[in-house]
Short mmCIF file of C-alpha atoms in Angstrom, two decimals:
data_model
loop_
_atom_site.label_atom_id
_atom_site.label_comp_id
_atom_site.label_asym_id
_atom_site.label_seq_id
_atom_site.Cartn_x
_atom_site.Cartn_y
_atom_site.Cartn_z
CA MET A 1478 17.91 -5.87 4.51
CA ASN A 1479 15.75 -2.78 5.34
CA ILE A 1480 16.98 0.88 5.19
CA GLY A 1481 16.21 2.85 8.40
CA GLY A 1482 14.37 -0.18 10.22
CA GLY A 1483 12.05 -0.63 7.42
CA VAL A 1484 9.10 1.34 8.94
CA VAL A 1485 11.27 4.33 9.98
CA PHE A 1486 12.21 6.15 7.09
CA GLY A 1487 15.31 8.34 6.38
CA ALA A 1488 14.71 6.85 2.93
CA PRO A 1489 -6.30 -4.66 -16.03
CA ARG A 1490 -3.21 -6.88 -16.47
CA ALA A 1491 -2.22 -7.56 -20.25
CA THR A 1492 -2.42 -11.46 -20.67
CA SER A 1493 0.75 -11.14 -22.77
CA LEU A 1494 2.59 -9.56 -20.28
CA ARG A 1495 3.98 -11.47 -17.20
CA PHE A 1496 4.04 -9.16 -13.64
CA CYS A 1497 3.92 -10.47 -10.23
CA HIS A 1498 0.92 -8.69 -8.92
CA ARG A 1499 -2.32 -8.36 -10.42
CA ILE A 1500 -3.33 -4.52 -10.45
CA PRO A 1501 -6.34 -4.27 -8.05
CA THR A 1502 -9.60 -3.10 -9.93
CA LEU A 1503 -11.93 -0.51 -8.18
CA ARG A 1504 -15.73 -1.69 -8.90
CA SER A 1505 -18.53 0.04 -7.85
CA PHE A 1506 -21.94 -1.42 -6.76
CA SER A 1507 -25.14 0.19 -5.65
CA SER A 1508 -26.54 -0.08 -2.17
CA PRO A 1509 -28.35 2.07 0.64
CA CYS A 1510 -26.08 4.60 2.56
CA ALA A 1511 -24.99 3.91 6.26
CA SER A 1512 -25.43 6.63 8.60
CA PRO A 1513 -22.41 8.76 9.57
CA SER A 1514 -23.04 7.38 13.35
CA SER A 1515 -22.30 3.90 12.31
CA PHE A 1516 -18.74 4.73 11.66
CA THR A 1517 -17.72 6.11 14.97
CA GLU A 1518 -16.08 2.84 15.89
CA HIS A 1519 -13.52 3.71 13.39
CA VAL A 1520 -12.80 6.95 14.20
CA SER A 1521 -12.37 6.21 17.70
CA PHE A 1522 -9.86 3.45 17.25
CA ILE A 1523 -7.78 5.58 15.26
CA ARG A 1524 -7.55 8.23 17.77
CA ASP A 1525 -7.58 6.04 21.10
CA VAL A 1526 -5.92 2.73 19.83
CA ALA A 1527 -3.83 3.80 16.82
CA ALA A 1528 -2.77 7.00 18.20
CA ALA A 1529 -3.36 8.83 15.21
CA GLU A 1530 -5.33 11.66 14.03
CA PRO A 1531 -8.55 10.28 11.94
CA PRO A 1532 -8.63 11.30 8.34
CA LYS A 1533 -11.39 14.37 8.45
CA HIS A 1534 -13.33 12.49 5.66
CA LEU A 1535 -13.21 8.97 6.93
CA SER A 1536 -16.86 8.80 7.60
CA HIS A 1537 -17.62 10.06 3.99
CA LEU A 1538 -15.20 7.26 2.50
CA LEU A 1539 -16.82 4.64 4.76
CA ARG A 1540 -20.19 5.45 3.62
CA LEU A 1541 -18.92 5.55 -0.22
CA LEU A 1542 -17.67 2.05 0.44
CA LYS A 1543 -20.75 0.67 2.00
CA THR A 1544 -22.76 2.14 -1.13
CA ARG A 1545 -20.36 0.22 -3.55
CA GLY A 1546 -21.50 -2.78 -1.76
CA GLU A 1547 -18.40 -3.62 -0.04
CA ALA A 1548 -18.98 -4.95 3.79
CA ILE A 1549 -17.74 -2.39 6.49
CA ILE A 1550 -15.87 -4.39 9.09
CA SER A 1551 -14.57 -3.68 12.54
CA PRO A 1552 -11.32 -1.70 12.93
CA GLU A 1553 -10.19 -4.61 15.35
CA ALA A 1554 -10.88 -7.41 12.63
CA LYS A 1555 -7.15 -7.81 12.10
CA GLN A 1556 -6.63 -11.44 12.54
CA GLY A 1557 -4.25 -12.83 9.87
CA LEU A 1558 -3.58 -9.17 8.54
CA ILE A 1559 -0.33 -7.28 8.74
CA PRO A 1560 -0.74 -5.65 12.11
CA LEU A 1561 0.18 -2.18 10.97
CA VAL A 1562 -3.42 -1.43 9.20
CA VAL A 1563 -6.70 -0.24 10.39
CA PRO A 1564 -9.39 -2.16 8.58
CA LEU A 1565 -12.51 -0.64 6.85
CA ALA A 1566 -14.01 -2.73 4.50
CA LYS A 1567 -14.02 -5.99 2.66
CA ASN A 1568 -14.20 -5.89 -1.04
CA SER A 1569 -15.72 -8.15 -3.64
CA SER A 1570 -12.17 -9.87 -3.97
CA ASP A 1571 -12.12 -10.76 -0.40
CA ASN A 1572 -9.48 -8.40 0.37
CA VAL A 1573 -9.55 -5.66 3.24
CA ILE A 1574 -9.59 -2.18 2.32
CA SER A 1575 -7.66 -0.34 5.09
CA LEU A 1576 -5.79 2.58 6.61
CA LEU A 1577 -1.80 2.01 7.02
CA ARG A 1578 -0.62 3.37 10.38
CA TRP A 1579 3.15 3.84 10.07
CA PRO A 1580 4.90 3.54 13.47
CA THR A 1581 6.90 6.49 11.86
CA ALA A 1582 5.46 8.04 8.66
CA PRO A 1583 7.58 9.02 5.82
CA PRO A 1584 7.51 12.59 5.06
CA GLY A 1585 4.53 13.86 3.33
CA MET A 1586 2.63 10.40 3.89
CA GLU A 1587 -0.54 10.42 5.87
CA MET A 1588 -2.54 7.28 6.67
CA PRO A 1589 -2.83 6.00 3.13
CA VAL A 1590 -5.67 3.80 1.62
CA VAL A 1591 -4.32 0.37 1.15
CA GLU A 1592 -5.65 -3.18 0.04
CA VAL A 1593 -4.50 -5.81 2.11
CA HIS A 1594 -2.94 -9.14 0.72
CA LYS A 1595 -1.73 -12.22 2.35
CA HIS A 1596 1.85 -11.25 2.11
CA GLY A 1597 1.21 -7.12 2.65
CA VAL A 1598 -0.39 -4.17 1.12
CA TRP A 1599 -0.96 -2.64 -1.99
CA LEU A 1600 -1.28 1.19 -2.21
CA LEU A 1601 -4.81 2.25 -3.38
CA ALA A 1602 -4.32 6.09 -2.48
CA LYS A 1603 -1.77 8.19 -0.55
CA THR A 1604 -4.90 9.97 1.38
CA VAL A 1605 -8.45 9.45 2.01
CA ASP A 1606 -9.40 12.47 0.25
CA GLN A 1607 -7.32 11.38 -2.84
CA PHE A 1608 -9.21 8.09 -2.77
CA ILE A 1609 -12.72 9.65 -2.26
CA HIS A 1610 -11.95 12.30 -5.37
CA ARG A 1611 -10.69 9.15 -7.53
CA ILE A 1612 -14.07 7.10 -6.79
CA LEU A 1613 -16.08 10.13 -7.68
CA VAL A 1614 -14.28 10.78 -11.12
CA GLU A 1615 -14.56 6.99 -12.13
CA GLU A 1616 -18.19 6.98 -11.10
CA ASP A 1617 -19.04 10.23 -13.13
CA ALA A 1618 -17.14 8.73 -16.08
CA LYS A 1619 -19.41 5.78 -16.18
CA LYS A 1620 -22.70 8.12 -16.83
CA SER A 1621 -24.90 5.80 -15.01
CA ARG A 1622 -27.32 7.89 -13.39
CA GLU A 1623 -28.69 5.57 -10.48
CA GLY A 1624 -25.36 4.49 -9.38
CA ASN A 1625 -23.69 8.09 -9.73
CA ASN A 1626 -26.52 9.62 -7.64
CA ASN A 1627 -26.01 7.31 -4.92
CA ILE A 1628 -22.23 7.51 -4.74
CA PHE A 1629 -22.32 11.44 -5.10
CA HIS A 1630 -25.10 11.32 -2.36
CA ALA A 1631 -22.61 9.29 -0.25
CA ALA A 1632 -19.89 11.56 -0.67
CA ALA A 1633 -22.09 14.38 0.56
CA ASP A 1634 -20.10 17.87 1.03
CA ALA A 1635 -16.74 15.78 1.20
CA GLY A 1636 -17.20 15.01 -2.30
CA ALA A 1637 -18.62 18.50 -3.19
CA SER A 1638 -15.16 19.81 -1.92
CA LEU A 1639 -13.22 17.58 -3.96
CA TYR A 1640 -14.85 16.98 -7.28
CA THR A 1641 -17.71 18.74 -9.40
CA ARG A 1642 -19.91 16.21 -11.05
CA GLY A 1643 -19.37 16.70 -14.79
CA ASP A 1644 -15.79 17.87 -14.41
CA PHE A 1645 -14.46 15.21 -16.24
CA ALA A 1646 -16.61 15.60 -19.40
CA LYS A 1647 -15.90 19.11 -19.54
CA SER A 1648 -11.97 18.59 -19.18
CA GLN A 1649 -12.35 16.95 -22.66
CA ILE A 1650 -9.50 14.47 -21.67
CA SER A 1651 -10.79 11.31 -23.17
CA ASP A 1652 -8.80 8.85 -21.13
CA LEU A 1653 -10.17 8.38 -17.27
CA ASP A 1654 -6.27 7.25 -16.37
CA ALA A 1655 -4.93 10.39 -17.99
CA TYR A 1656 -7.30 12.56 -16.32
CA LEU A 1657 -6.96 10.71 -12.82
CA LEU A 1658 -3.06 11.33 -13.12
CA ARG A 1659 -3.21 14.88 -14.20
CA LYS A 1660 -6.32 16.04 -11.70
CA VAL A 1661 -6.65 13.72 -8.99
CA GLY A 1662 -3.13 12.32 -8.18
CA LEU A 1663 -0.43 9.51 -8.67
CA PHE A 1664 -1.67 5.96 -8.45
CA PRO A 1665 0.49 3.00 -8.54
CA ASP A 1666 -2.30 0.82 -10.64
CA VAL A 1667 -2.66 3.54 -13.22
CA LEU A 1668 0.82 4.41 -13.72
CA GLU A 1669 1.54 0.38 -14.20
CA ARG A 1670 -1.37 0.44 -16.68
CA LYS A 1671 0.40 3.42 -18.64
CA VAL A 1672 3.64 1.59 -18.75
CA ILE A 1673 1.84 -1.73 -20.19
CA HIS A 1674 0.00 0.16 -22.55
CA HIS A 1675 3.45 1.60 -23.99
CA LEU A 1676 4.91 -2.01 -23.94
CA GLU A 1677 2.04 -3.30 -25.73
CA LYS A 1678 2.50 -0.79 -28.39
CA GLY A 1679 6.21 -1.34 -28.83
CA ASP A 1680 7.35 2.00 -27.20
CA TYR A 1681 9.82 0.88 -24.99
CA VAL A 1682 11.35 4.16 -24.22
CA SER A 1683 7.96 5.72 -23.11
CA ALA A 1684 7.68 2.32 -21.09
CA LEU A 1685 11.55 2.98 -19.54
CA VAL A 1686 10.57 6.68 -18.87
CA THR A 1687 7.34 6.22 -17.25
CA GLY A 1688 8.84 3.46 -15.02
CA GLU A 1689 11.59 5.35 -14.07
CA PHE A 1690 9.26 8.24 -13.12
CA TYR A 1691 7.16 5.66 -11.06
CA THR A 1692 10.13 5.08 -8.49
CA LYS A 1693 10.82 8.76 -7.78
CA LYS A 1694 11.03 8.57 -3.76
CA GLU A 1695 8.86 11.56 -3.44
CA HIS A 1696 5.85 10.01 -5.37
CA PHE A 1697 5.22 6.72 -2.98
CA PRO A 1698 7.95 7.31 0.00
CA GLY A 1699 8.45 3.78 1.76
CA PHE A 1700 6.73 1.42 -0.78
CA ALA A 1701 8.73 -0.92 -2.65
CA ARG A 1702 6.39 -1.69 -5.32
CA PRO A 1703 7.31 1.05 -7.71
CA PHE A 1704 11.03 -0.60 -7.85
CA VAL A 1705 9.57 -3.90 -8.40
CA PHE A 1706 7.52 -3.18 -11.38
CA ASN A 1707 10.56 -1.06 -12.77
CA ALA A 1708 12.66 -4.07 -12.23
CA GLU A 1709 10.00 -6.27 -14.20
CA VAL A 1710 9.63 -3.69 -17.00
CA LEU A 1711 13.87 -3.50 -17.48
CA LEU A 1712 13.53 -7.34 -17.52
CA LYS A 1713 10.72 -7.40 -20.12
CA VAL A 1714 12.91 -4.97 -22.64
CA GLY A 1715 15.96 -7.26 -22.08
CA ARG A 1716 18.06 -4.99 -19.73
CA LYS A 1717 18.60 -8.01 -17.29
CA LEU A 1718 21.53 -6.41 -15.17
CA GLU A 1719 19.53 -3.26 -14.47
CA ALA A 1720 16.49 -5.37 -13.80
CA LYS A 1721 18.36 -7.41 -11.05
CA ASP A 1722 19.77 -4.06 -9.49
CA ALA A 1723 16.55 -2.73 -9.41
CA ALA A 1724 15.07 -5.87 -7.58
CA ARG A 1725 17.80 -5.66 -5.13
CA GLY A 1726 16.97 -1.89 -4.48
CA ALA A 1727 13.29 -2.98 -3.94
CA LEU A 1728 14.42 -5.51 -1.27
CA LYS A 1729 15.98 -2.99 0.68
CA SER A 1730 12.45 -1.48 1.31
CA PRO A 1731 9.82 -3.38 3.63
CA TRP A 1732 8.89 -6.68 1.88
CA TRP A 1733 5.36 -6.25 2.79
CA THR A 1734 5.16 -3.01 0.43
CA LEU A 1735 6.70 -5.18 -2.63
CA GLY A 1736 3.14 -6.11 -3.95
CA CYS A 1737 3.84 -9.40 -4.48
CA ARG A 1738 5.68 -12.48 -2.99
CA TYR A 1739 9.37 -11.95 -1.82
CA GLN A 1740 10.51 -14.72 -3.89
CA GLU A 1741 9.17 -13.20 -7.11
CA VAL A 1742 11.25 -10.31 -6.73
CA ALA A 1743 14.12 -12.26 -5.36
CA GLN A 1744 14.53 -14.39 -8.61
CA ILE A 1745 14.93 -11.18 -10.57
CA ALA A 1746 17.49 -10.33 -7.89
CA GLU A 1747 19.03 -13.49 -8.38
CA TRP A 1748 19.25 -14.02 -4.66
CA ASP A 1749 18.72 -17.56 -3.19
CA ASP A 1750 17.84 -17.59 0.51
CA GLU A 1751 20.80 -15.43 1.53
CA GLN A 1752 18.58 -12.37 2.37
CA ILE A 1753 16.38 -14.41 4.34
CA GLU A 1754 18.97 -16.01 6.29
CA TYR A 1755 20.42 -12.62 7.07
CA ILE A 1756 17.34 -11.13 8.37
CA LYS A 1757 16.94 -14.52 10.48
CA GLU A 1758 20.33 -13.62 12.09
CA ARG A 1759 19.22 -10.01 12.67
CA VAL A 1760 16.84 -10.89 15.06
CA THR A 1761 18.83 -13.32 17.49
CA GLU A 1762 19.93 -12.36 20.84
CA GLU A 1763 23.43 -12.63 19.70
CA SER A 1764 23.03 -9.97 16.86
CA ARG A 1765 21.42 -7.85 19.06
CA GLN A 1766 24.18 -8.09 21.88
CA GLU A 1767 26.94 -7.45 19.00
CA ASP A 1768 25.10 -4.15 17.93
CA LEU A 1769 24.85 -2.96 21.51
CA ASN A 1770 28.74 -3.79 21.74
CA LYS A 1771 29.18 -1.85 18.72
CA GLY A 1772 27.73 1.40 20.53
CA LYS A 1773 24.49 1.21 18.07
CA ASP A 1774 21.47 2.83 19.68
CA PRO A 1775 19.16 0.59 21.40
CA THR A 1776 16.04 2.49 20.03
CA GLN A 1777 17.33 1.93 16.74
CA ILE A 1778 18.09 -1.71 17.43
CA ALA A 1779 14.53 -2.37 18.83
CA LEU A 1780 12.93 -0.56 15.56
CA ASP A 1781 15.43 -2.46 13.23
CA GLU A 1782 14.36 -5.60 14.64
CA ALA A 1783 10.78 -5.04 14.52
CA ALA A 1784 11.05 -4.32 10.55
CA PHE A 1785 13.05 -7.52 10.21
CA LEU A 1786 10.25 -9.42 12.03
CA LEU A 1787 7.53 -7.69 9.81
CA ASP A 1788 9.68 -8.85 6.57
CA LEU A 1789 9.88 -12.47 7.74
CA ALA A 1790 6.16 -12.68 8.72
CA SER A 1791 5.42 -11.34 5.10
CA LEU A 1792 7.32 -14.30 3.73
CA GLU A 1793 4.33 -16.77 4.28
CA GLY A 1794 1.89 -14.34 5.69
CA THR A 1795 1.93 -15.47 9.31
CA TRP A 1796 1.44 -11.99 10.85
CA ASP A 1797 -0.23 -13.56 13.86
CA ASP A 1798 2.90 -15.49 14.87
CA TYR A 1799 5.15 -12.49 15.11
CA LEU A 1800 2.71 -9.95 17.04
CA GLU A 1801 4.13 -10.44 20.61
CA ARG A 1802 7.92 -10.20 19.48
CA ILE A 1803 7.06 -7.09 17.29
CA ALA A 1804 4.99 -5.32 19.87
CA ALA A 1805 7.72 -6.07 22.43
CA CYS A 1806 10.38 -4.37 20.05
CA TYR A 1807 8.01 -1.33 19.74
CA LYS A 1808 7.76 -1.03 23.36
CA GLU A 1809 11.68 -1.00 23.85
CA ALA A 1810 11.92 1.47 21.19
CA GLY A 1811 9.82 3.85 23.44
CA LEU A 1812 6.53 3.57 21.16
CA PRO A 1813 4.19 2.03 23.69
CA ASP A 1814 1.27 3.35 21.60
CA ILE A 1815 2.44 1.39 18.61
CA ALA A 1816 2.79 -1.61 20.63
CA ARG A 1817 -0.70 -1.48 22.04
CA PHE A 1818 -1.93 -0.98 18.47
CA VAL A 1819 -0.28 -3.80 16.87
CA GLU A 1820 -1.50 -6.10 19.47
CA SER A 1821 -5.10 -4.85 19.53
CA ARG A 1822 -7.57 -7.09 17.65
CA ASP A 1823 -10.92 -8.94 18.31
#
């Protein structure tokens, strides 16, 4: 089950290792830049439909994505996607890079940049600026003059305020991932690669320490993925009981933030379908009435039901089948803007 209603908070792969999600690879391409005016649709959509403050450098990010060869798409192109995202671009893997619009954001988390998959989302960066910063560092590290120039030109003044070309070389930090973690920020895929490298070298202590660091609640609030990965690492080093507990802890967060299919985590947790059956019971009229009789706040009941419905939709990626009910829950919870955003699509 979910804590605080799930979305309202009080709370390269190594071939020899098996984990339940392929770490996204951020690729760079080269193509002409788009003009800032071509991205006003996204800014307007976030402000007027998603009822949120558009990130200051959103247009710069869209230009960067287009320059890398990714196809900019309408913010309303949400069919088949989890309804809490604002689509930005489709990448070379046919996944959609988006902004996540939490109904109520966890503390310190603005609209993060995510990659949308069938069963949910993978966190790419906690902010637009952090994502732009990472792209610039990775491009600079390649030392490819033509691509480098195009990317930095697309970033324009936003890039200049975030990163100075050549700083990576000047830092004398030879490892790109180490530079990203020290100078840019924490990223799930970078931390997971770090753990995997420790495992490959047989340094299980460092792997466990880094895996535990990954799960600190202040690093990626609201996301279950760190706990899933930590469970996988514990299982890999033979700590089966701890892995089971970590997996069960992960399933208390929104299932669409697991970074993989629910069933893969449930297997580590040694749960069959009991959690699914519990969630299904929680979205019935009988359960709602029972909560009301117990004196539970109607607003919280509606928010919890919306979260449970999102969990159920994530099982098979059948988001569109649940839209009407999810939107109705947000309306009942006094969040008509979120309800309208959930339902908005081409």
